[in-house]
Coordinates of C-alpha atoms in Angstrom, one line a residue:
M1 CA 24.6 16.7 -1.4
T2 CA 24.7 13.1 -1.9
S3 CA 22.4 11.0 0.5
G4 CA 25.4 10.3 2.8
S5 CA 24.8 13.6 4.0
A6 CA 21.1 13.3 3.8
D7 CA 21.0 13.5 8.0
S8 CA 23.7 16.6 8.2
G9 CA 23.0 20.3 9.5
S10 CA 22.6 22.0 6.2
A11 CA 19.5 20.7 4.6
A12 CA 17.9 20.4 8.2
P13 CA 17.1 24.2 8.2
E14 CA 15.9 23.7 4.2
A15 CA 13.3 21.1 5.5
A16 CA 12.2 22.6 8.6
A17 CA 11.4 25.8 6.6
A18 CA 9.1 23.4 3.7
A19 CA 7.3 22.4 6.5
D20 CA 5.6 26.0 6.7
S21 CA 5.1 25.8 2.7
P22 CA 4.6 23.0 1.3
G23 CA 5.0 24.1 -2.0
T24 CA 4.6 26.8 -5.3
P25 CA 1.0 26.8 -6.3
T26 CA 1.3 27.8 -10.3
A27 CA -1.3 28.4 -12.8
G28 CA -4.2 29.0 -10.3
A29 CA -3.7 26.3 -7.9
L30 CA -4.1 23.3 -10.9
Q31 CA -0.5 22.6 -10.2
W32 CA 1.3 22.2 -7.6
Q33 CA 5.3 22.5 -7.8
A34 CA 6.6 20.2 -3.9
P35 CA 10.3 22.2 -2.5
T36 CA 13.6 20.4 -3.6
L37 CA 15.2 19.4 -0.1
I38 CA 18.2 17.3 -1.2
R39 CA 19.5 17.3 -5.0
I40 CA 20.9 13.5 -5.3
D41 CA 24.6 12.9 -7.1
E42 CA 24.0 10.5 -10.1
R43 CA 26.4 7.9 -7.5
T44 CA 23.7 7.7 -5.2
T45 CA 22.2 4.3 -5.7
I46 CA 20.3 1.8 -3.6
P47 CA 23.4 -0.1 -2.5
S48 CA 25.1 3.8 -1.2
L49 CA 21.9 4.5 0.7
L50 CA 23.5 0.8 2.5
Q51 CA 26.8 1.6 3.1
A52 CA 25.8 5.1 3.9
R53 CA 24.1 3.5 6.8
V54 CA 26.5 1.3 7.7
R55 CA 29.2 3.6 7.5
R56 CA 26.9 5.7 10.2
S57 CA 25.9 3.1 12.5
A58 CA 27.5 -0.3 12.2
A59 CA 27.2 -2.4 15.4
R60 CA 23.2 -0.9 16.0
P61 CA 20.4 -2.7 15.4
L62 CA 19.1 -2.9 10.9
I63 CA 17.0 -5.7 10.9
A64 CA 14.9 -7.6 14.1
R65 CA 14.2 -11.5 12.5
K66 CA 11.5 -13.6 13.9
Q67 CA 12.5 -16.8 15.7
E68 CA 10.6 -19.7 14.1
F69 CA 9.2 -20.6 17.8
G70 CA 7.8 -17.8 20.3
E71 CA 7.7 -14.4 20.5
A72 CA 11.3 -13.6 20.4
W73 CA 13.3 -10.7 17.6
Q74 CA 16.9 -11.6 17.0
T75 CA 18.8 -8.3 15.5
V76 CA 20.6 -8.1 12.7
T77 CA 23.4 -5.5 12.9
A78 CA 23.9 -3.0 10.0
Q79 CA 27.0 -4.3 8.9
E80 CA 26.4 -8.3 9.9
F81 CA 23.4 -7.6 7.2
Y82 CA 26.0 -5.7 4.7
D83 CA 28.0 -8.3 4.7
D84 CA 25.3 -11.3 3.9
V85 CA 24.7 -8.7 1.1
C86 CA 28.3 -9.1 -0.1
S87 CA 28.2 -12.8 0.4
V88 CA 24.9 -13.4 -2.0
A89 CA 25.9 -11.0 -4.7
A90 CA 28.9 -12.9 -4.6
G91 CA 27.1 -16.1 -5.6
L92 CA 25.0 -14.3 -8.0
I93 CA 28.3 -13.3 -9.9
G94 CA 29.9 -16.8 -9.3
K95 CA 26.5 -18.5 -11.1
G96 CA 28.2 -16.3 -14.1
L97 CA 24.5 -13.2 -14.4
Q98 CA 26.0 -10.8 -15.9
P99 CA 25.3 -6.6 -15.1
G100 CA 21.3 -6.2 -16.1
A101 CA 20.1 -9.9 -15.8
R102 CA 16.8 -10.1 -14.5
V103 CA 16.2 -12.8 -11.5
A104 CA 13.1 -13.4 -10.8
I105 CA 11.3 -13.4 -6.7
M106 CA 8.6 -15.3 -6.0
S107 CA 8.4 -15.5 -1.9
R108 CA 5.8 -14.2 0.9
T109 CA 7.6 -11.2 2.9
R110 CA 10.6 -12.6 4.9
Y111 CA 14.6 -11.8 5.7
E112 CA 15.4 -13.3 2.8
W113 CA 13.5 -11.6 0.1
T114 CA 14.9 -8.3 1.7
L115 CA 18.5 -10.1 1.3
L116 CA 18.2 -10.9 -2.2
D117 CA 17.3 -7.1 -3.5
F118 CA 19.7 -5.9 -1.6
A119 CA 22.5 -8.6 -3.4
C120 CA 20.9 -8.5 -6.1
W121 CA 21.5 -4.7 -6.0
A122 CA 24.9 -4.8 -4.9
A123 CA 25.9 -7.1 -8.6
A124 CA 24.2 -4.7 -10.8
L125 CA 21.3 -7.2 -11.3
V126 CA 17.8 -6.4 -11.4
P127 CA 15.5 -8.5 -9.5
V128 CA 11.6 -9.0 -10.5
P129 CA 8.9 -9.7 -8.2
I130 CA 6.4 -11.9 -8.9
Y131 CA 3.8 -12.7 -6.5
E132 CA 3.4 -15.1 -4.4
T133 CA -0.3 -15.9 -5.3
S134 CA 0.2 -15.8 -8.9
S135 CA -0.9 -18.6 -12.0
A136 CA 1.1 -20.6 -14.0
E137 CA 0.4 -18.5 -17.1
Q138 CA 0.7 -15.1 -14.8
I139 CA 4.0 -16.3 -14.1
A140 CA 5.2 -17.5 -17.6
Y141 CA 3.9 -13.9 -18.5
V142 CA 6.7 -12.0 -16.2
L143 CA 9.5 -14.7 -17.2
A144 CA 8.9 -14.5 -21.1
D145 CA 8.6 -10.6 -20.7
S146 CA 11.6 -10.0 -18.1
K147 CA 14.0 -12.6 -19.9
A148 CA 14.8 -14.0 -16.4
R149 CA 18.2 -16.0 -15.8
L150 CA 17.7 -16.8 -12.0
V151 CA 14.4 -17.3 -10.5
V152 CA 14.2 -17.5 -6.4
T153 CA 11.2 -19.7 -4.9
E154 CA 9.9 -20.0 -1.2
S155 CA 9.4 -23.0 -1.2
I156 CA 9.7 -26.8 -3.4
T157 CA 5.7 -26.2 -4.5
T158 CA 6.3 -22.0 -6.0
A159 CA 9.6 -23.8 -7.0
E160 CA 7.9 -26.9 -9.2
L161 CA 4.8 -24.4 -10.7
V162 CA 7.7 -22.0 -12.1
R163 CA 9.8 -24.8 -13.3
A164 CA 6.2 -26.4 -15.2
A165 CA 5.6 -22.2 -16.8
A166 CA 9.0 -21.5 -17.3
A167 CA 8.6 -25.2 -19.6
S168 CA 6.0 -23.7 -22.1
L169 CA 8.4 -20.9 -23.1
D170 CA 9.7 -21.0 -26.3
R171 CA 13.3 -19.5 -24.8
P172 CA 16.1 -21.3 -22.4
E173 CA 14.7 -22.0 -19.1
P174 CA 15.7 -19.7 -16.3
E175 CA 17.0 -21.6 -13.0
V176 CA 15.0 -22.1 -10.0
L177 CA 16.0 -22.4 -6.9
S178 CA 13.9 -22.6 -3.3
L179 CA 14.6 -21.1 0.2
D180 CA 13.7 -24.0 2.0
T181 CA 15.5 -26.3 0.0
G182 CA 19.0 -24.1 0.8
A183 CA 18.3 -21.5 -2.3
L184 CA 20.6 -19.1 0.1
H185 CA 23.5 -21.7 0.6
A186 CA 23.6 -22.9 -3.5
I187 CA 23.9 -19.6 -4.2
T188 CA 26.9 -18.5 -1.4
E189 CA 28.8 -21.3 -2.4
A190 CA 28.9 -20.2 -6.2
G191 CA 30.7 -17.5 -4.8
R192 CA 33.9 -19.2 -3.2
G193 CA 36.4 -17.6 -6.2
V194 CA 34.5 -14.3 -6.4
T195 CA 36.7 -11.2 -4.3
A196 CA 35.1 -8.3 -2.5
E197 CA 37.0 -6.6 -4.8
Q198 CA 34.5 -8.2 -8.0
V199 CA 31.7 -6.9 -5.9
A200 CA 32.5 -3.3 -5.2
V201 CA 33.3 -3.4 -8.9
R202 CA 29.8 -4.4 -9.6
T203 CA 27.9 -1.9 -7.3
A204 CA 30.2 0.8 -8.6
S205 CA 29.3 0.9 -11.8
L206 CA 25.4 1.1 -10.6
T207 CA 24.4 5.4 -11.4
T208 CA 20.7 6.8 -11.0
A209 CA 20.3 5.9 -14.1
S210 CA 20.5 2.2 -14.2
T211 CA 17.5 -0.1 -13.7
S212 CA 16.8 -1.3 -10.4
T213 CA 13.9 -3.3 -10.5
I214 CA 11.0 -4.4 -13.2
V215 CA 7.6 -3.8 -10.8
Y216 CA 5.1 -5.7 -13.5
T217 CA 1.3 -4.3 -12.6
S218 CA -1.6 -6.6 -11.1
G219 CA -3.7 -4.7 -13.5
T220 CA -7.5 -4.8 -12.6
T221 CA -7.6 -5.0 -16.5
G222 CA -5.4 -6.7 -19.6
S223 CA -1.8 -7.7 -19.3
P224 CA 0.4 -6.9 -16.2
K225 CA 3.0 -4.4 -17.6
G226 CA 6.5 -4.5 -16.5
T227 CA 7.2 -0.7 -15.0
V228 CA 10.8 -0.2 -15.5
L229 CA 12.3 1.7 -11.9
S230 CA 15.4 3.2 -11.6
H231 CA 17.8 3.1 -8.8
G232 CA 17.5 7.2 -9.1
N233 CA 13.6 6.7 -8.9
F234 CA 13.7 5.4 -5.0
T235 CA 17.0 7.4 -3.6
D236 CA 15.7 10.6 -4.9
L237 CA 12.1 10.0 -3.3
C238 CA 14.0 8.2 0.0
S239 CA 16.6 10.8 0.0
N240 CA 13.7 13.6 0.2
A241 CA 11.0 11.7 2.0
H242 CA 13.4 11.2 4.9
L243 CA 13.7 15.2 5.3
W244 CA 10.5 15.9 4.7
M245 CA 9.1 14.2 7.5
P246 CA 12.1 12.6 9.8
E247 CA 9.7 11.7 12.6
I248 CA 8.8 8.8 10.7
A249 CA 12.5 6.6 9.8
M250 CA 15.3 9.1 11.2
G251 CA 14.7 8.0 15.1
R252 CA 17.0 5.3 16.3
D253 CA 13.2 4.2 17.6
S254 CA 11.8 3.8 14.4
R255 CA 10.2 0.8 14.0
L256 CA 8.4 -0.6 11.3
L257 CA 7.3 -4.4 10.8
L258 CA 6.2 -5.6 7.2
F259 CA 3.6 -7.9 6.1
L260 CA 2.5 -6.6 2.8
P261 CA 3.7 -8.7 -0.1
L262 CA 7.3 -7.4 -0.9
A263 CA 6.0 -8.0 -4.5
H264 CA 4.0 -4.9 -4.1
V265 CA 6.0 -1.8 -5.0
F266 CA 5.2 0.4 -1.7
A267 CA 6.6 -2.1 0.3
R268 CA 10.0 -2.3 -1.4
F269 CA 9.6 1.8 -1.4
L270 CA 9.5 1.0 2.9
E271 CA 12.3 -1.1 2.5
V272 CA 15.0 1.0 1.0
F273 CA 13.3 3.8 3.2
Q274 CA 13.1 2.3 6.6
I275 CA 17.0 0.8 5.9
S276 CA 18.1 4.1 4.6
G277 CA 17.3 5.7 7.9
E278 CA 17.7 5.0 11.6
G279 CA 15.7 2.3 12.9
I280 CA 15.0 -0.9 12.8
I281 CA 12.5 -3.3 10.2
G282 CA 11.4 -6.7 10.4
H283 CA 8.9 -9.2 8.3
V284 CA 6.4 -11.3 8.2
P285 CA 4.8 -13.2 6.1
D286 CA 1.1 -12.4 6.5
T287 CA -1.6 -11.5 8.7
K288 CA -2.4 -14.8 10.0
N289 CA -0.9 -13.8 13.8
L290 CA -0.6 -10.4 13.0
L291 CA -2.6 -8.8 16.9
S292 CA 0.9 -11.0 18.4
D293 CA 3.0 -10.2 15.7
L294 CA 2.3 -6.3 16.5
A295 CA 2.6 -6.8 20.1
S296 CA 5.8 -8.8 19.7
F297 CA 7.3 -6.3 17.5
R298 CA 6.0 -2.9 18.9
P299 CA 6.6 -0.9 15.5
S300 CA 6.4 3.1 15.6
Y301 CA 4.9 3.1 12.8
L302 CA 2.3 0.9 10.6
L303 CA 1.5 1.0 6.7
V304 CA -2.4 -0.9 6.2
V305 CA -4.7 -0.2 3.4
P306 CA -7.7 0.9 5.0
R307 CA -9.6 -2.3 5.1
V308 CA -8.1 -3.2 8.2
L309 CA -8.7 0.2 9.6
E310 CA -11.8 -0.3 9.1
K311 CA -12.2 -4.2 10.2
I312 CA -10.3 -2.7 13.5
Y313 CA -13.4 -0.3 14.0
N314 CA -15.5 -3.2 13.2
S315 CA -14.1 -5.5 15.5
A316 CA -14.1 -3.4 18.8
D317 CA -17.6 -2.2 18.4
A318 CA -18.8 -5.8 17.5
R319 CA -16.5 -7.4 20.6
A320 CA -18.3 -4.0 22.8
G321 CA -21.9 -6.7 22.6
N322 CA -24.7 -5.3 23.5
G323 CA -26.2 -3.1 26.2
G324 CA -23.6 -0.6 28.2
A325 CA -20.6 -1.6 26.7
R326 CA -21.8 -0.8 23.5
R327 CA -22.8 1.9 24.4
L328 CA -20.1 2.9 26.2
F329 CA -17.8 1.8 22.7
R330 CA -19.9 4.1 21.1
W331 CA -19.8 6.9 22.9
A332 CA -16.0 7.4 22.8
A333 CA -15.8 6.9 19.0
R334 CA -17.8 10.2 18.8
V335 CA -15.9 11.8 21.3
A336 CA -12.6 10.7 19.6
V337 CA -13.6 12.3 16.6
D338 CA -15.3 15.2 18.1
Y339 CA -12.1 15.4 19.6
S340 CA -9.9 15.2 16.4
R341 CA -12.4 17.7 14.6
A342 CA -11.8 20.4 17.0
Q343 CA -7.7 20.4 16.9
D344 CA -8.1 21.7 13.4
T345 CA -10.3 24.6 14.8
P346 CA -8.7 27.8 15.7
A347 CA -9.3 27.3 19.2
G348 CA -9.1 23.6 19.9
P349 CA -10.6 21.1 22.0
S350 CA -12.8 22.7 24.9
R351 CA -11.9 21.8 28.6
A352 CA -15.1 19.7 28.8
L353 CA -14.0 17.4 25.4
R354 CA -10.6 17.1 26.7
A355 CA -12.2 15.6 30.2
Q356 CA -14.1 13.2 28.2
R357 CA -11.3 12.3 25.6
A358 CA -9.2 11.5 28.9
V359 CA -12.4 9.2 30.2
A360 CA -12.6 7.5 26.6
D361 CA -8.8 6.8 26.8
R362 CA -8.8 5.4 29.8
L363 CA -11.9 3.2 29.2
V364 CA -11.9 2.0 25.9
Y365 CA -8.4 3.5 23.8
R366 CA -6.1 2.3 25.5
R367 CA -7.4 -1.1 24.7
I368 CA -7.2 -0.5 20.8
R369 CA -3.5 1.1 20.9
A370 CA -2.9 -1.8 22.6
L371 CA -4.2 -4.0 19.5
V372 CA -1.4 -2.2 17.2
G373 CA 1.6 -3.4 19.9
D374 CA 1.2 0.0 22.2
N375 CA 4.0 1.7 20.3
A376 CA 3.0 3.1 17.4
D377 CA 3.1 6.9 16.7
W378 CA 1.3 6.7 13.0
I379 CA -0.4 4.8 10.9
I380 CA 0.6 5.4 7.1
S381 CA -3.1 4.5 4.7
G382 CA -2.8 4.0 1.2
G383 CA -3.9 1.9 -1.9
A384 CA -7.8 3.3 -1.5
P385 CA -9.6 6.5 0.3
L386 CA -10.0 5.9 4.1
S387 CA -13.2 7.9 5.3
P388 CA -12.9 11.0 6.7
R389 CA -15.0 10.0 10.3
L390 CA -12.1 7.0 10.5
A391 CA -9.2 9.2 10.3
H392 CA -10.7 11.3 12.8
F393 CA -11.2 8.6 14.7
Y394 CA -7.7 7.0 15.2
R395 CA -6.4 10.5 15.5
G396 CA -8.8 11.0 18.6
L397 CA -7.8 7.9 20.3
G398 CA -4.1 8.6 20.0
I399 CA -3.2 7.5 16.3
P400 CA -2.9 9.9 13.3
V401 CA -3.0 8.2 10.3
L402 CA -1.4 10.0 7.4
E403 CA -3.0 8.7 4.4
G404 CA -1.6 9.1 1.3
Y405 CA -1.3 8.1 -2.7
G406 CA 0.9 6.4 -5.0
L407 CA 1.2 4.3 -8.3
T408 CA 3.7 1.3 -9.4
E409 CA 5.2 4.1 -11.9
T410 CA 6.2 6.3 -8.6
V411 CA 7.9 4.0 -7.0
G412 CA 4.8 4.1 -4.3
P413 CA 4.3 7.1 -2.5
I414 CA 3.2 10.6 -4.8
S415 CA 1.9 12.9 -2.0
V416 CA 1.2 12.3 1.7
N417 CA -0.1 14.1 4.7
T418 CA 3.2 14.4 7.6
P419 CA 2.9 14.6 11.1
R420 CA 3.3 18.3 10.6
L421 CA 1.7 19.1 7.0
T422 CA -2.0 17.0 7.5
K423 CA -5.7 17.9 6.4
I424 CA -7.7 14.7 6.6
G425 CA -10.3 14.1 4.0
T426 CA -7.1 14.2 1.7
V427 CA -4.2 12.5 0.3
G428 CA -1.5 15.1 2.1
P429 CA 0.9 17.7 -0.6
P430 CA 3.2 16.3 -2.9
L431 CA 6.4 14.2 -2.1
P432 CA 9.3 16.5 -2.6
P433 CA 10.1 17.1 -5.5
M434 CA 6.9 16.4 -7.3
A435 CA 5.0 18.3 -9.1
V436 CA 1.6 17.4 -9.8
R437 CA -1.4 19.0 -12.0
I438 CA -4.6 18.5 -12.7
S439 CA -5.7 18.5 -16.3
A440 CA -9.1 20.5 -17.8
D441 CA -10.6 16.8 -17.1
G442 CA -9.9 16.3 -13.9
E443 CA -6.8 13.5 -14.6
I444 CA -3.9 14.1 -12.2
M445 CA -0.9 14.5 -13.9
L446 CA 3.2 13.7 -12.8
K447 CA 7.0 15.0 -13.2
G448 CA 9.8 14.4 -10.9
P449 CA 12.6 12.1 -10.0
S450 CA 10.3 9.2 -8.7
V451 CA 8.1 9.1 -12.0
F452 CA 9.2 5.6 -13.7
Q453 CA 11.5 5.4 -16.7
G454 CA 8.5 3.6 -19.3
Y455 CA 7.2 0.4 -19.5
H456 CA 9.7 -2.7 -20.5
D457 CA 9.5 -3.3 -24.6
D458 CA 6.4 -1.2 -24.9
P459 CA 7.1 2.0 -26.6
A460 CA 3.3 2.1 -27.4
A461 CA 2.0 2.4 -24.1
T462 CA 5.2 4.4 -22.8
A463 CA 4.1 7.2 -25.2
A464 CA 0.6 6.8 -24.2
A465 CA 0.9 7.5 -20.9
F466 CA 2.8 10.7 -20.9
T467 CA 1.4 14.1 -22.4
D468 CA 3.2 15.6 -25.6
D469 CA 5.0 18.0 -23.1
G470 CA 6.2 14.7 -21.3
W471 CA 3.7 15.1 -17.6
F472 CA 2.5 11.3 -16.9
R473 CA -1.2 10.8 -17.1
T474 CA -2.0 9.3 -13.8
G475 CA -5.1 7.6 -14.9
D476 CA -7.1 8.7 -11.6
L477 CA -8.9 12.1 -11.1
G478 CA -8.4 14.7 -8.6
S479 CA -8.1 18.1 -7.2
L480 CA -5.4 20.5 -5.5
D481 CA -6.4 22.8 -2.9
R482 CA -5.3 26.2 -2.9
D483 CA -2.3 24.9 -0.2
G484 CA -1.4 22.3 -2.9
Y485 CA -3.1 19.4 -1.1
V486 CA -4.1 16.2 -3.5
T487 CA -7.8 14.8 -3.0
I488 CA -8.4 11.4 -4.8
T489 CA -12.3 11.1 -6.5
G490 CA -11.6 8.4 -8.8
R491 CA -10.2 6.6 -11.9
A492 CA -10.6 7.7 -14.9
K493 CA -11.7 4.4 -16.7
D494 CA -14.1 4.0 -13.4
V495 CA -16.4 6.9 -14.5
I496 CA -20.3 5.4 -15.1
V497 CA -22.1 7.4 -17.5
T498 CA -25.9 6.8 -17.2
A499 CA -28.5 6.8 -19.7
G500 CA -28.9 10.0 -18.5
G501 CA -25.9 11.4 -19.6
K502 CA -25.2 11.6 -15.4
N503 CA -21.0 11.0 -15.0
V504 CA -20.9 8.9 -11.7
S505 CA -17.2 8.3 -9.9
P506 CA -18.2 5.1 -8.2
A507 CA -15.3 5.1 -5.7
P508 CA -17.1 7.5 -3.0
L509 CA -19.7 5.5 -2.6
E510 CA -17.6 2.2 -2.8
D511 CA -15.3 3.8 0.3
S512 CA -18.5 4.7 1.7
L513 CA -20.1 1.3 1.5
R514 CA -17.0 -0.3 2.7
G515 CA -17.0 1.1 6.0
H516 CA -20.2 -1.1 7.2
P517 CA -19.2 -4.1 9.7
L518 CA -21.3 -6.4 6.9
I519 CA -20.0 -5.3 4.0
S520 CA -16.7 -6.8 2.3
Q521 CA -16.7 -5.6 -1.3
V522 CA -19.1 -3.0 -3.5
V523 CA -19.0 -2.9 -7.0
V524 CA -21.2 0.6 -8.4
V525 CA -22.7 -0.5 -11.5
G526 CA -25.0 1.6 -14.3
E527 CA -22.7 2.2 -17.7
Q528 CA -25.9 3.7 -20.2
R529 CA -28.4 2.5 -17.4
P530 CA -31.0 5.1 -16.3
F531 CA -30.0 4.7 -12.8
V532 CA -27.0 3.8 -10.7
S533 CA -26.9 0.1 -8.5
A534 CA -24.6 -1.8 -6.7
L535 CA -23.3 -5.6 -6.4
I536 CA -22.4 -5.6 -3.0
T537 CA -20.3 -9.3 -0.6
L538 CA -20.5 -9.7 2.9
D539 CA -17.9 -10.0 5.3
A540 CA -17.7 -14.0 6.4
E541 CA -15.3 -12.7 9.5
M542 CA -17.4 -10.2 10.9
L543 CA -21.1 -11.6 9.5
P544 CA -21.7 -13.4 12.9
S545 CA -21.1 -11.0 15.4
W546 CA -23.3 -8.6 13.4
L547 CA -25.7 -11.5 13.8
R548 CA -25.4 -11.7 17.5
A549 CA -25.7 -8.3 18.2
H550 CA -28.7 -8.0 16.3
G551 CA -30.0 -10.8 18.0
L552 CA -30.2 -12.9 15.5
G553 CA -29.0 -16.8 14.8
P554 CA -26.0 -18.1 13.0
M555 CA -26.7 -17.9 9.3
T556 CA -24.6 -18.6 6.2
V557 CA -22.9 -15.7 4.1
S558 CA -25.5 -17.6 0.9
E559 CA -28.4 -17.0 3.7
A560 CA -27.9 -13.8 4.8
A561 CA -28.0 -12.1 1.3
S562 CA -31.6 -13.0 1.5
D563 CA -31.9 -12.1 4.9
P564 CA -35.1 -9.6 5.7
Q565 CA -33.1 -7.5 8.7
V566 CA -29.7 -8.1 6.5
L567 CA -31.1 -6.2 3.6
A568 CA -32.7 -4.1 5.4
A569 CA -29.2 -2.7 7.3
L570 CA -27.7 -2.7 3.8
D571 CA -30.1 -0.2 2.3
R572 CA -29.9 1.7 5.4
A573 CA -25.8 1.9 4.6
V574 CA -27.0 3.2 1.2
Q575 CA -29.5 5.5 1.9
R576 CA -26.2 7.2 4.2
A577 CA -23.9 6.8 1.7
N578 CA -26.4 8.7 -0.5
T579 CA -26.7 11.6 1.2
H580 CA -23.2 12.7 -0.2
V581 CA -24.1 12.8 -3.8
S582 CA -26.5 14.0 -5.9
R583 CA -29.8 12.1 -6.2
A584 CA -28.8 11.3 -10.2
E585 CA -25.7 9.6 -8.8
S586 CA -27.8 7.8 -5.9
I587 CA -27.7 3.7 -5.8
R588 CA -31.5 3.0 -6.1
K589 CA -30.9 -0.6 -6.1
I590 CA -28.7 -3.2 -4.7
R591 CA -28.1 -6.8 -5.5
V592 CA -26.0 -9.1 -2.3
L593 CA -23.9 -11.4 -3.7
K594 CA -23.2 -15.3 -2.3
V595 CA -20.0 -15.0 -3.5
D596 CA -17.0 -12.6 -2.1
F597 CA -13.9 -11.6 -4.5
T598 CA -10.4 -13.1 -3.6
E599 CA -7.2 -13.2 -5.3
A600 CA -8.3 -16.9 -5.6
N601 CA -11.6 -15.9 -7.9
G602 CA -9.3 -13.6 -9.7
L603 CA -11.8 -10.7 -8.7
L604 CA -9.0 -9.3 -6.9
T605 CA -6.0 -8.0 -7.6
P606 CA -3.0 -9.0 -5.0
S607 CA -3.1 -5.6 -3.7
L608 CA -6.5 -6.6 -3.0
K609 CA -8.3 -4.0 -5.2
V610 CA -11.8 -5.0 -7.4
R611 CA -10.7 -6.4 -10.8
R612 CA -13.7 -4.2 -12.2
G613 CA -14.0 -5.2 -15.5
V614 CA -13.7 -9.8 -14.4
A615 CA -16.6 -8.6 -12.0
L616 CA -18.7 -6.3 -14.3
E617 CA -18.2 -9.8 -16.7
R618 CA -19.1 -12.3 -14.0
F619 CA -22.1 -10.7 -12.8
A620 CA -23.5 -9.5 -15.9
A621 CA -26.7 -11.6 -15.7
D622 CA -26.9 -10.1 -11.4
I623 CA -26.6 -6.3 -13.6
D624 CA -29.2 -7.3 -15.9
D625 CA -31.8 -8.5 -13.6
L626 CA -31.5 -5.2 -11.4
Y627 CA -32.3 -3.1 -14.1
G628 CA -35.0 -5.5 -15.7
G629 CA -32.6 -6.9 -18.9
P630 CA -29.5 -5.6 -20.8
T631 CA -28.5 -2.3 -21.2
G632 CA -31.1 -0.4 -23.2
V633 CA -33.9 -2.3 -21.5
Q634 CA -35.8 -0.1 -18.9
S635 CA -36.7 -0.9 -15.7

């Protein structure tokens, strides 16, 4: 069955049956095989998914473009988008780019990014994303490793940065164009002599084995690796995901507002996923005006990282102020959590709890739902674990969080909770037809059609990433329950071994602490030390409202880092986090840093993960001070 029949009646019964039985356990539940809902043929490429959408609904809206001024959105039909794609593809061919040539794209999220992506695929080219925040050194690395022939940037400034980076390379410099100075016009002009048939021949030359993109990992340590992904990696996952969870993107009322960087593979997957469904996709370049963008676009589902959900909760709590308003909000929050937890019991919520929730909805929940556009049915969360309490809070107020897990090497999602298959505290069952295995030392291993082809020009790294029997080593630690739901416990390389020989996974402690309104980032430390400690940074956005709520005057982050009442609040947060681990794993000391972690200072990746190795090196003196000296010196 091809992707063109992904919504056909013959596939639906299989998908419905799978909803009651997520997969097949083997090897004592240490391995789980998700069902295969649809088998794509070798011609099911990314362009074919767009062509199928045009055949189904050429005149219906596919993309919404925000107008330059105001809050209005202009729709682009499937046919109009496809025509734009073909015009730009002709221009890329007209520029002499041969099949398989690399085209780098360095821009914030916008319509033109998606247009260039699909145009490259239609012309049998390989788009290579570069993060808009990348340094000259990082840009030079990607250009050199990918051998990009053309680079399209967003602005004149980034174009000049790319030209400077390219000039340092010992190879012919790529052509560099910028969107803000007519890049698309220059490309389409180059295609005036290219026929539609020539574009069609290029598109038809692709198979599922053809390379679709090379995505460079942001890298929390070492140089980035070029992850080679095929068309089949995307299309097999999209086709099966639509059947597995049709509620998300197969309805005509499905609306996705994309604000994550399209240089990130999960945003790219959702781009293809939404366009190959039946709904509409919109783009905004960042989160500066996110609340107003959500209000005007009214998405039916959101993709966020847990930090966004933590900030929404903390902001709502802070806005409640003191006295009765705060007590009302916190009562409503408890009701939401209790109501959600009761949904997982055989009896369900009691009559009294349902009545309390109705009152809380009228007084509190409606205002919070309005913050995300008042149309969202689900929130998809990934990138880091979400605290179960927050997950219950959002489900209780009426927007279930579908927590998932994925990697660049798997085109994003590996497993995800669905509207019908959800266990809060897990990252859901594997997406069809993925297989998950837990090794003897607790590492999550994968097999399936969305697993990448290998690392670009790096056979040694590719070989090291797989077991002898072909399972991909994720480097993540986790478990499988008897129903096939995956739980993540941390990164294998991040595990701390204390001087007493205790293995400590820092992730549970770090994730628990990051839910506190004062805390921005946490790095748990203790390698070869007598006990576990933590470096903590303060959230500059939340600090003023927290200080007001606690009757304290204004302070800078630097002042707050040594204030007794702030430190006492952080100590209480640490004590709460410690209740979830053994004494040997508990945090005994903290150091509050006077600087936060950002992309600009090199302590966060573009996907907002802490560069742990960089942090440990940069704050080595602070760590030593916690223990009274370097490793081996007892405090």
